[in-house]
Amino acid sequence: MVNVLDRKLFRDLTRLKGQALTIALVVAVGVANYITLRSAWRALGDSRAAYYEQYRFADVFARLKRAPDSVAEQIHDVRGVATVYPRVVEEVLLPMDDMITPAHGQLISLPAHGRPPLNDVYVKSGRFPEPGRGNEVLVYEPFAEEHGLRPGSTIPAILNGKLHELIVVGLALSPEYVFAIEPGGITSDDERFAPMWMSESAIAAAFQMEGAFNDAVLRLEPGADERAVLVALDRILESYGGLGAYGRELQISDSILDGELAQIEAMVIVLPGVFLAVAAFLLNVVFSRMVTLQRGQIAVIKAVGYGNSTIALHYVKMVCVIVLIGSLMGVGLGAWLADAMLDLYATFFRLPMTRGRIDLPVAINAIIGSFLAALLGIGFAVRTAVTLPPAEAMRPPSPARYRASPIERVPGLRRVHQSTMMVFREIWRRPLRTVLSSAGIAFALAIIILGRFGKDAHGPILDLQFGRQQREDISVNFTNEVANRGLGYLAHLPGVDQVDGYRVTPVRFRSGARWRDSIVIGLPPDSHLRRLFNRQFRPARLPHSGLLITDVLADILDAKPGDIIEVELKEGDRGTRRVQISGTIDEAFGIQGYMQKSSLHELLREKPTINTALLRVDPAREAELQMRLTDIPTVQSIHRKRTLLERFEEQTGQTMQVITLILTLFATAIAVAVVYNNARVSLSVRSRDLATLRVLGFTRAEVSAILLGEQAVQVFLGIPFGLLLGTFGAQGLLELQADPEQFRMPMLIASRTYAFSVVVILAAAVLSALLVRRRLDSLDLIGVLKTRE
Amino acid sequence: MSEPNPNSEQSAILAAHDVSKVYQMGDVEVHALRGVNVSLYEAELMVLLGPSGSGKSTLLNILGALDVPSSGRVVYRGQDISGADERELTEFRREHVGFVFQFYNLVPSLTARENVALVTEISKTPLNPSEALELVGLTDRMDHFPAQLSGGEQQRVAIARAVAKQPKILLCDEPTGALDFKTGIRVLEVIDEVNRSLGTTTAVITHHAPIASMADRIISLSDGKVASERTNDEKVSPAELTW
Ligand SMILES: Nc1ncnc2c1ncn2[C@@H]1O[C@H](COP(=O)(O)OP(=O)(O)OP(=O)(O)O)[C@@H](O)[C@H]1O
Ligand SMILES: [Mg+2]
């Protein structure tokens, strides 16, 4: 049997359905956000942990030129090292039939017996190569899918200058390549980059690496001092051409995954928090008004003997219905979005994802959170209802006290219309409500900006990086440095319009106790195809002497222009040189240093050479050129700028679009709920005034202007704050970004994005206002005259 | 029901012809007015009497274009306004009619002066708000908010607001209903003063028969029909009223 109060509850709710629904939607979005982010975070984090554990992902990584196997024993003796796995890793070109530019393979050795002790391979189909069958390989599954390769297919590969036909025996993934970026790349490219696993004996034979290794991965004992191990490892590998050991935080795949997780973690509290705070505020507005309207009813209910707790419970039940509807919608939406988000992640992060249907504890937390927010929101209103003495409640509330608002003291404003004055005074009577409503609008606007600004920097930064800075069509890396005159040979290849040669060398920068492994790029004095720009899009000049380093590297080294730092070479005599920093450059990518090419040769104590060539190419003859380049034995990799660019745009573009759409919809929910609920409450408070005005001869439009003017003020106050909030928020998100050493998005928000967010908010506000305006048309002009207020 | 009329049909400024009003309350039809013929003549003060529920307010609201009749016509200066649309009715109220109600209906967020200005801003030939307030004797209360005024003062502000646009017609529905005797008299004096000095055609609804003595003409309604209509030859000033 439903008791009378519950019947009242349902009637009240039906009467409030528009408001209940809009608030429930905001709750739903908050809950959905929390569930989506938290589930994605857990699924991604847990899957990573399990994957790393099961497939024994290493803690420390080191590349080197070549060391005899016995060196591995030496490494094993280092304190804190649990396991050492020496490997051979080689870069190879894969001149695929379906591509102009050859793809890049990374061949990794597999032990003769059993599975790799570290960085194991997860074979998804097919089998491991059989020892003794030299040309069998496991191929990175996404690459195989891009090219339609299956076990049994063959891949052409240039191993050490000789073309081989490799047989695919299985498709695989590895914890090392959850996010696969080739060395020096800017994004993952499944079509062009393929980790491949081959038996050690076969690689060793092809690259003359028998009894030696050029890559070591280590697992540390629990509690080991990683830094000490890195230092010891570098010392051991010093004489074997070590390129510098590093831990997981610089392992590119893991650090990108880590950055993503950090970003989700930063948002998982803030974003749902904003929605729940808005819901709490709106519940406060709506319930305060309801309690005021129901003073008489409350008094009667009390007078007939119902207790305070019954009345409190009555309102709590009402809000629970709203929150319950909201959070159930939120759980549904969240489950669906979490799934979609993980689907999206699955296209970037290749790992066996363990995903439950719905993360129950997460959902329960979200629901509890929204209930708490709602109770907080209505707490004050309910207290008023409960503490109201029945006798007083019988009387109408004392009339609202109005004051002249301060804005009227502004000279000139004194003469504004009375209807404008009504708007000002109403706002001034409840300044806090206006401020909070504006804050809600500001948050909504900021969320739209955050969902969209990422795209803004893309166009310009890509244009800068790939248009003005990297002016080549094709870049070619050589396995070894070649004499400068090699450029002459390249210049005469078919289709080459212009060619520039560069010298790039790996180094360790050291300043005091700080160091970082990176590269120095030697630019020729008349460098046409590579120009330097900072993130402010201004061209930068390369000083005549000394070293120009990116500011991120300067930060890492805690060094400033004028300082002298050490540059440890990893080529030639591997000596340590002291070089002055002559400037820093605020570039978008990498942590490299730049020098005049001639200075770099001096530093390396070598004759003029190049190991990277940049080419400007006649598009009509590009295919022919690529074939010729592939045939050059010393060519290690060939990059085609346009494909790189397309890939980057395609990848980030799609993701951005989805995120923009979702966040815009979410923000719209806030804007609609804020404007609609405020306008409804305002209408309820002022219907008597407005009806009176109609009687006096005010038109519908004039009366609407008064009611909606107040909402308009809130919206217009919110907009500038929203723009600011969005800008700061964007800055904050950028700082959290995946890997600042890899890629730094410039802080850039297009006026288009600002305009878009303002238009969306205004549209949402106007739409909600129109919904309420319809009610104004049915204002009861006569009824209002019959009753006392 | 055709009592001799001192005024000619031509000088009727606002008239209801055979007006009926039916409210549909679910299955029940409530006949608030059943074929009422009433005219308001230029510059007169008319009092409308009748028991509760007899249809006084309904008639006044229809005459003032707040409501539309179910049948019959309302004619303002020879023009039928019963067929007018919402916008035209608003326009009519705005231009030609001033209302005074039992519960004053002032806007609480505006001062006395501003409540008057509310109307003068949208009319064509308004009085100055302070002039209008002077007319009702509230010169010293102009900058008070309604919550700071007594009931009688609020009602006088309402009258000032109603007359400030210099309407042709002033319609008052129980203007003294919520006031005590003395204050009520003060308010009636103001209405009388407006009627005399501005020549505004005025209709006043009241429950109190004695008030009728201040009128030029008295119409009684009963059960939705005009029960009687007479001219008052011994018109007295409100100050002399007693009840
Ligand atoms: N909106 C309405 N819906 C239904 N019936 C109505 C409505 N307004 C008035 N009535 C009915 O019409 C009749 C006339 O009402 P009206 O308000 O005109 O009476 P009145 O003479 O002004 O009474 P009072 O002196 O009490 O103000 C009454 O029976 C009333 O119940
Ligand atoms: Mg009445």
CSV table of C-alpha atoms in Angstrom, one decimal, chain A residues 148-390:
chain,number,residue,atom,x,y,z
A,148,GLY,CA,47.1,-9.2,-45.1
A,149,LEU,CA,49.9,-11.4,-43.9
A,150,ARG,CA,49.1,-14.8,-42.4
A,151,PRO,CA,51.2,-17.7,-41.2
A,152,GLY,CA,52.7,-19.0,-44.5
A,153,SER,CA,53.0,-15.6,-46.2
A,154,THR,CA,56.4,-14.3,-47.2
A,155,ILE,CA,58.0,-10.9,-46.6
A,156,PRO,CA,60.8,-9.4,-48.6
A,157,ALA,CA,63.5,-8.1,-46.2
A,158,ILE,CA,66.9,-6.5,-46.8
A,159,LEU,CA,69.2,-8.0,-44.2
A,160,ASN,CA,72.6,-6.4,-44.1
A,161,GLY,CA,72.3,-5.3,-47.7
A,162,LYS,CA,71.0,-8.6,-49.0
A,163,LEU,CA,67.4,-9.3,-50.0
A,164,HIS,CA,65.9,-12.3,-48.2
A,165,GLU,CA,62.5,-13.9,-48.4
A,166,LEU,CA,61.2,-14.3,-44.8
A,167,ILE,CA,58.4,-16.8,-44.1
A,168,VAL,CA,55.8,-15.7,-41.6
A,169,VAL,CA,55.2,-18.6,-39.2
A,170,GLY,CA,53.2,-16.7,-36.6
A,171,LEU,CA,51.6,-13.4,-35.6
A,172,ALA,CA,52.7,-11.9,-32.3
A,173,LEU,CA,52.6,-9.1,-29.8
A,174,SER,CA,55.1,-8.1,-27.1
A,175,PRO,CA,55.0,-6.0,-23.9
A,176,GLU,CA,57.9,-4.1,-25.4
A,177,TYR,CA,55.6,-2.9,-28.2
A,178,VAL,CA,52.3,-2.1,-26.6
A,179,PHE,CA,52.5,1.2,-28.4
A,180,ALA,CA,54.9,0.6,-31.3
A,181,ILE,CA,56.9,3.5,-32.4
A,182,GLU,CA,59.9,3.0,-34.6
A,183,PRO,CA,63.1,4.6,-33.3
A,184,GLY,CA,62.9,8.3,-34.1
A,185,GLY,CA,59.3,8.2,-35.1
A,186,ILE,CA,56.5,10.5,-33.8
A,187,THR,CA,53.6,8.1,-33.8
A,188,SER,CA,52.8,4.5,-34.2
A,189,ASP,CA,52.4,3.3,-37.7
A,190,ASP,CA,51.2,-0.2,-38.1
A,191,GLU,CA,51.6,-0.1,-41.8
A,192,ARG,CA,55.2,0.9,-41.8
A,193,PHE,CA,56.8,-0.4,-38.6
A,194,ALA,CA,57.1,-4.1,-37.8
A,195,PRO,CA,58.8,-5.7,-34.9
A,196,MET,CA,59.7,-9.2,-36.0
A,197,TRP,CA,61.2,-12.1,-34.1
A,198,MET,CA,63.7,-14.5,-35.6
A,199,SER,CA,65.9,-17.2,-34.2
A,200,GLU,CA,69.1,-16.0,-32.9
A,201,SER,CA,71.3,-18.2,-35.1
A,202,ALA,CA,69.6,-16.8,-38.2
A,203,ILE,CA,70.1,-13.2,-37.3
A,204,ALA,CA,73.6,-13.8,-36.0
A,205,ALA,CA,74.4,-15.4,-39.4
A,206,ALA,CA,73.0,-12.6,-41.4
A,207,PHE,CA,74.6,-9.8,-39.4
A,208,GLN,CA,77.9,-11.5,-38.3
A,209,MET,CA,76.9,-11.4,-34.7
A,210,GLU,CA,77.8,-15.0,-33.7
A,211,GLY,CA,78.7,-15.2,-30.1
A,212,ALA,CA,77.9,-11.5,-29.6
A,213,PHE,CA,74.9,-9.3,-28.7
A,214,ASN,CA,74.0,-5.7,-29.3
A,215,ASP,CA,71.0,-5.2,-27.0
A,216,ALA,CA,70.5,-6.2,-23.4
A,217,VAL,CA,67.4,-6.2,-21.3
A,218,LEU,CA,67.5,-6.7,-17.5
A,219,ARG,CA,65.2,-7.5,-14.7
A,220,LEU,CA,66.1,-6.1,-11.4
A,221,GLU,CA,65.7,-7.7,-8.0
A,222,PRO,CA,62.9,-6.2,-5.8
A,223,GLY,CA,64.2,-3.0,-4.1
A,224,ALA,CA,67.2,-2.7,-6.3
A,225,ASP,CA,68.7,0.8,-7.0
A,226,GLU,CA,67.9,1.3,-10.6
A,227,ARG,CA,70.1,4.3,-11.0
A,228,ALA,CA,73.1,2.4,-9.7
A,229,VAL,CA,72.5,-0.4,-12.1
A,230,LEU,CA,72.2,2.0,-15.0
A,231,VAL,CA,75.5,3.6,-14.1
A,232,ALA,CA,77.2,0.2,-13.7
A,233,LEU,CA,75.7,-1.1,-16.9
A,234,ASP,CA,76.9,2.0,-18.8
A,235,ARG,CA,80.4,1.5,-17.4
A,236,ILE,CA,80.5,-2.1,-18.6
A,237,LEU,CA,79.1,-1.4,-22.0
A,238,GLU,CA,81.3,1.7,-22.5
A,239,SER,CA,83.9,-0.2,-24.4
A,240,TYR,CA,81.3,-2.1,-26.5
A,241,GLY,CA,79.7,0.9,-28.0
A,242,GLY,CA,76.9,1.3,-25.4
A,243,LEU,CA,74.4,3.9,-26.3
A,244,GLY,CA,73.3,4.5,-22.8
A,245,ALA,CA,71.1,2.3,-20.5
A,246,TYR,CA,67.6,3.5,-19.5
A,247,GLY,CA,64.8,2.4,-17.3
A,248,ARG,CA,61.1,1.9,-18.1
A,249,GLU,CA,60.3,5.5,-17.7
A,250,LEU,CA,62.2,6.2,-20.9
A,251,GLN,CA,61.1,3.0,-22.7
A,252,ILE,CA,58.9,4.6,-25.3
A,253,SER,CA,56.0,2.2,-25.3
A,254,ASP,CA,55.7,2.1,-21.5
A,255,SER,CA,56.1,5.8,-21.1
A,256,ILE,CA,53.3,6.6,-23.6
A,257,LEU,CA,51.0,4.1,-21.8
A,258,ASP,CA,52.0,5.6,-18.5
A,259,GLY,CA,51.2,9.1,-19.8
A,260,GLU,CA,47.8,8.0,-20.9
A,261,LEU,CA,47.1,6.5,-17.5
A,262,ALA,CA,48.2,9.6,-15.7
A,263,GLN,CA,45.9,11.7,-17.9
A,264,ILE,CA,42.9,9.5,-17.1
A,265,GLU,CA,43.8,9.6,-13.4
A,266,ALA,CA,43.9,13.4,-13.4
A,267,MET,CA,40.5,13.6,-14.9
A,268,VAL,CA,38.8,10.8,-13.0
A,269,ILE,CA,38.2,13.0,-10.0
A,270,VAL,CA,37.9,16.4,-11.6
A,271,LEU,CA,35.5,15.7,-14.4
A,272,PRO,CA,32.8,13.7,-12.6
A,273,GLY,CA,33.3,16.1,-9.7
A,274,VAL,CA,32.2,19.1,-11.8
A,275,PHE,CA,29.1,17.3,-12.9
A,276,LEU,CA,28.1,16.2,-9.5
A,277,ALA,CA,28.8,19.6,-8.0
A,278,VAL,CA,26.5,21.2,-10.7
A,279,ALA,CA,23.8,18.6,-9.9
A,280,ALA,CA,24.1,19.3,-6.2
A,281,PHE,CA,23.8,23.0,-6.8
A,282,LEU,CA,20.7,22.6,-9.0
A,283,LEU,CA,19.1,20.3,-6.5
A,284,ASN,CA,19.6,22.9,-3.9
A,285,VAL,CA,18.0,25.6,-6.1
A,286,VAL,CA,15.0,23.4,-7.0
A,287,PHE,CA,14.4,22.0,-3.5
A,288,SER,CA,14.8,25.3,-1.8
A,289,ARG,CA,12.0,26.6,-4.0
A,290,MET,CA,9.9,23.5,-3.4
A,291,VAL,CA,10.2,23.8,0.4
A,292,THR,CA,9.2,27.5,0.2
A,293,LEU,CA,6.2,26.7,-1.9
A,294,GLN,CA,5.2,23.8,0.3
A,295,ARG,CA,5.5,25.7,3.6
A,296,GLY,CA,1.7,25.4,4.1
A,297,GLN,CA,1.7,21.7,3.3
A,298,ILE,CA,4.6,21.0,5.6
A,299,ALA,CA,2.8,22.8,8.4
A,300,VAL,CA,-0.3,20.8,7.9
A,301,ILE,CA,1.6,17.6,7.7
A,302,LYS,CA,3.3,18.5,11.0
A,303,ALA,CA,0.1,19.7,12.6
A,304,VAL,CA,-1.6,16.4,12.0
A,305,GLY,CA,1.2,14.7,13.8
A,306,TYR,CA,3.9,13.6,11.4
A,307,GLY,CA,7.4,13.8,12.8
A,308,ASN,CA,10.3,15.8,11.5
A,309,SER,CA,12.1,12.7,10.4
A,310,THR,CA,9.1,11.7,8.2
A,311,ILE,CA,9.3,15.1,6.5
A,312,ALA,CA,13.0,15.0,6.1
A,313,LEU,CA,12.7,11.4,4.7
A,314,HIS,CA,10.0,12.6,2.4
A,315,TYR,CA,12.3,15.0,0.6
A,316,VAL,CA,15.3,12.7,0.8
A,317,LYS,CA,13.2,10.0,-0.9
A,318,MET,CA,12.3,12.5,-3.6
A,319,VAL,CA,15.9,13.4,-4.4
A,320,CYS,CA,16.8,9.7,-4.2
A,321,VAL,CA,14.4,9.0,-7.0
A,322,ILE,CA,16.0,11.6,-9.2
A,323,VAL,CA,19.5,10.5,-8.4
A,324,LEU,CA,18.6,6.8,-8.8
A,325,ILE,CA,17.2,7.5,-12.3
A,326,GLY,CA,20.3,9.6,-13.1
A,327,SER,CA,22.8,7.1,-11.8
A,328,LEU,CA,21.1,4.2,-13.5
A,329,MET,CA,21.2,6.0,-16.8
A,330,GLY,CA,24.8,6.9,-15.9
A,331,VAL,CA,25.8,3.3,-15.3
A,332,GLY,CA,24.3,2.3,-18.6
A,333,LEU,CA,26.0,5.1,-20.5
A,334,GLY,CA,29.2,4.6,-18.6
A,335,ALA,CA,29.3,0.9,-19.4
A,336,TRP,CA,28.8,1.7,-23.0
A,337,LEU,CA,31.3,4.5,-23.2
A,338,ALA,CA,33.9,2.5,-21.2
A,339,ASP,CA,33.6,-0.2,-23.8
A,340,ALA,CA,33.9,2.3,-26.6
A,341,MET,CA,36.9,3.9,-25.0
A,342,LEU,CA,38.6,0.5,-24.6
A,343,ASP,CA,37.8,-0.3,-28.2
A,344,LEU,CA,39.5,3.0,-29.1
A,345,TYR,CA,42.5,2.1,-26.9
A,346,ALA,CA,42.7,-1.3,-28.5
A,347,THR,CA,43.6,0.4,-31.7
A,348,PHE,CA,46.5,2.2,-30.1
A,349,PHE,CA,47.6,0.0,-27.3
A,350,ARG,CA,48.2,-3.6,-28.4
A,351,LEU,CA,47.9,-5.8,-25.3
A,352,PRO,CA,45.6,-8.6,-24.3
A,353,MET,CA,42.9,-6.5,-22.6
A,354,THR,CA,41.0,-8.2,-19.7
A,355,ARG,CA,37.7,-6.4,-19.6
A,356,GLY,CA,34.9,-7.3,-17.4
A,357,ARG,CA,31.3,-6.6,-18.4
A,358,ILE,CA,31.0,-3.8,-15.9
A,359,ASP,CA,33.2,-2.9,-13.1
A,360,LEU,CA,30.9,-3.3,-10.2
A,361,PRO,CA,32.8,-1.6,-7.4
A,362,VAL,CA,33.4,1.4,-9.7
A,363,ALA,CA,29.7,1.6,-10.5
A,364,ILE,CA,28.8,1.4,-6.8
A,365,ASN,CA,31.3,4.1,-5.9
A,366,ALA,CA,29.9,6.4,-8.6
A,367,ILE,CA,26.3,5.9,-7.3
A,368,ILE,CA,27.4,6.5,-3.7
A,369,GLY,CA,29.2,9.6,-4.8
A,370,SER,CA,26.2,11.0,-6.6
A,371,PHE,CA,23.9,10.3,-3.7
A,372,LEU,CA,26.3,12.1,-1.3
A,373,ALA,CA,26.5,15.1,-3.7
A,374,ALA,CA,22.7,15.2,-3.9
A,375,LEU,CA,22.2,15.0,-0.1
A,376,LEU,CA,24.7,17.8,0.3
A,377,GLY,CA,22.7,19.7,-2.3
A,378,ILE,CA,19.3,19.4,-0.6
A,379,GLY,CA,20.6,19.4,3.0
A,380,PHE,CA,19.9,23.0,3.6
A,381,ALA,CA,16.5,23.0,2.1
A,382,VAL,CA,15.4,20.0,4.0
A,383,ARG,CA,16.7,21.5,7.2
A,384,THR,CA,14.6,24.5,6.6
A,385,ALA,CA,11.6,22.3,6.1
A,386,VAL,CA,12.2,20.3,9.2
A,387,THR,CA,12.9,23.2,11.5
A,388,LEU,CA,9.9,25.2,10.4
A,389,PRO,CA,7.5,25.6,13.4
A,390,PRO,CA,4.1,24.5,12.2
